Amino acid sequence: MNEGNSLRGPQPKVDLPRIMFGTLFIALMIVSCFWVVRPFVLGFAWASMIVIATWPLLTKLQEMMWGKRWLSVLVMMLLLILLFVIPISLVIVSLIDNSAPVLAWASSATSWQLPDLAWLNSIPLVGSKLYSTWHSLMNGGGSAIMAKVQPYIGQAVTWFIAQAAHVGSFMLHCTLMLLFSALLYSRGEHVALGIRHFAIRLAAQRGDAAVILAAQSIRAVALGVVVTALAQSVLGGIGLAICGISGATLLTVVMFICCLAQLGPLLVLVPAIIWLYWTGDTTWGTVLLVWSCVVGTMDGVLRPALIRLGADLPMILILSGVIGGLLAFGMIGLFIGPVVLAVSYRLISAWIHEAPEPDKDPEQVIQELEKL
């Protein structure tokens, strides 16, 4: 027995204080680093999402421009400014400029009274019955319900406009996004290689696969959700402006948020169509109706084609990411929230599918447990 112990040699002594202080020092360094870069985190995350989603476009531009990376980066930066930063900035500025009447409308008690709907009497056969039923509903407590709901709606509108009113913060994040995007475009391969190397050091091949899955999820959200929402809201806003709907810019913002949340643009377009017919403008009402049919069905064709380029994701995940991101990070959270949830979902899903699927018959599992 002693001979076996001597062959194995003396057991190394564990220096527990050294391990504890070393771990504490590493934790302090990590927290300090995050504290220093905290103002740049949102801008870098935004830039990373854009660069990952548009990287194939950069490579095609580089091929067209004689292999010059700096030329393709310059074109991409101009495209980001013209197609992304300027339109969103104009929308937010317009939203703030028109916030006073919106707040007054949302906070006014008279704006939330149920309409009389006297035009129901003009409907043949059933008009008078519909009118009397509607007024019975109003007298039975409909107006009281609207009076109770109105303050909460006013608070929600006030909070939303307050989020958009942080123009200085938004412009700072836009500037950081452009700066980080230029750096990532110019050194994208080296950054990707460094991240994959760190992931391999952290979790071997599984870490490398996790990084690739994360990139696919980001591309899926950016292409399949954000691009579709931008296309639908811009086309819908053009239709509203052409048909003479007042506040078309504000309605475009609402439409963009609805499209991001997977609710579709028809929540804004249908009331506009009803309003045009109500005011007697049947010509433009019919034009907007046809245009709305085109815009409303775009996501059925455009979104699946774009999502296939990245990864298929549950729509409830995108909805939760949009709402949660808006509450957590403000306007930028509309883009970052779905990405965070999508990446986490793909990684957890891949980790779960590494294990075999459970038996389809629960009774058989229970019987095996009883035998044990």
Short mmCIF file of N, CA, C and O in Angstrom, two decimals, residues 2 33 40 45 56 60 78 144 176 232 274 278 293 310 332 341 354-355 357:
data_model
loop_
_atom_site.label_atom_id
_atom_site.label_comp_id
_atom_site.label_asym_id
_atom_site.label_seq_id
_atom_site.Cartn_x
_atom_site.Cartn_y
_atom_site.Cartn_z
N ASN A 2 1.88 1.25 0.83
CA ASN A 2 2.78 2.39 0.88
C ASN A 2 3.56 2.54 -0.41
O ASN A 2 3.88 3.64 -0.83
N CYS A 33 -13.51 46.65 -17.26
CA CYS A 33 -13.51 46.81 -18.72
C CYS A 33 -14.91 47.13 -19.24
O CYS A 33 -15.08 48.02 -20.08
N PHE A 40 -20.21 52.68 -25.17
CA PHE A 40 -20.08 52.28 -26.57
C PHE A 40 -20.76 50.95 -26.88
O PHE A 40 -20.73 50.51 -28.03
N ALA A 45 -22.95 47.16 -30.66
CA ALA A 45 -23.90 46.08 -30.96
C ALA A 45 -24.72 46.40 -32.20
O ALA A 45 -24.96 45.52 -33.06
N PRO A 56 -22.36 40.24 -47.08
CA PRO A 56 -22.36 39.76 -48.48
C PRO A 56 -22.42 40.90 -49.49
O PRO A 56 -21.79 40.81 -50.55
N LYS A 60 -19.60 41.79 -52.52
CA LYS A 60 -19.97 41.98 -53.93
C LYS A 60 -19.49 43.33 -54.44
O LYS A 60 -19.01 43.45 -55.59
N LEU A 78 -21.76 55.45 -47.20
CA LEU A 78 -22.70 56.38 -47.83
C LEU A 78 -24.11 55.80 -47.88
O LEU A 78 -25.10 56.51 -47.65
N ALA A 144 -68.07 55.14 -20.13
CA ALA A 144 -67.35 55.05 -18.86
C ALA A 144 -66.07 54.25 -19.01
O ALA A 144 -65.02 54.60 -18.44
N LEU A 176 -21.55 56.59 -33.32
CA LEU A 176 -20.75 55.43 -32.92
C LEU A 176 -21.00 54.25 -33.85
O LEU A 176 -20.07 53.50 -34.19
N GLN A 232 -42.17 47.72 -45.97
CA GLN A 232 -43.61 47.88 -45.84
C GLN A 232 -43.99 49.26 -45.31
O GLN A 232 -44.93 49.88 -45.83
N ILE A 274 -60.76 53.68 -44.10
CA ILE A 274 -62.11 53.97 -43.57
C ILE A 274 -62.33 55.48 -43.46
O ILE A 274 -63.41 56.00 -43.77
N TRP A 278 -65.16 57.61 -45.25
CA TRP A 278 -66.05 58.33 -44.34
C TRP A 278 -66.20 59.79 -44.77
O TRP A 278 -67.28 60.37 -44.70
N CYS A 293 -53.48 46.50 -50.15
CA CYS A 293 -53.45 45.06 -50.45
C CYS A 293 -52.07 44.62 -50.90
O CYS A 293 -51.59 43.54 -50.52
N GLY A 310 -30.84 33.51 -43.57
CA GLY A 310 -30.24 33.43 -42.25
C GLY A 310 -30.72 32.21 -41.50
O GLY A 310 -30.12 31.16 -41.54
N ILE A 332 -33.41 52.40 -29.99
CA ILE A 332 -32.41 51.47 -30.53
C ILE A 332 -32.78 50.04 -30.18
O ILE A 332 -32.45 49.10 -30.91
N LEU A 341 -32.61 38.14 -28.40
CA LEU A 341 -33.44 36.96 -28.16
C LEU A 341 -33.23 35.90 -29.24
O LEU A 341 -33.24 34.70 -28.94
N GLU A 354 -28.44 18.64 -29.05
CA GLU A 354 -27.30 17.73 -28.94
C GLU A 354 -27.69 16.45 -28.19
O GLU A 354 -27.03 15.41 -28.36
N ALA A 355 -28.72 16.49 -27.37
CA ALA A 355 -29.20 15.31 -26.65
C ALA A 355 -30.27 14.61 -27.48
O ALA A 355 -30.96 15.24 -28.30
N GLU A 357 -33.81 12.89 -28.58
CA GLU A 357 -35.19 13.26 -28.28
C GLU A 357 -35.81 12.28 -27.29
O GLU A 357 -35.47 11.10 -27.28
#
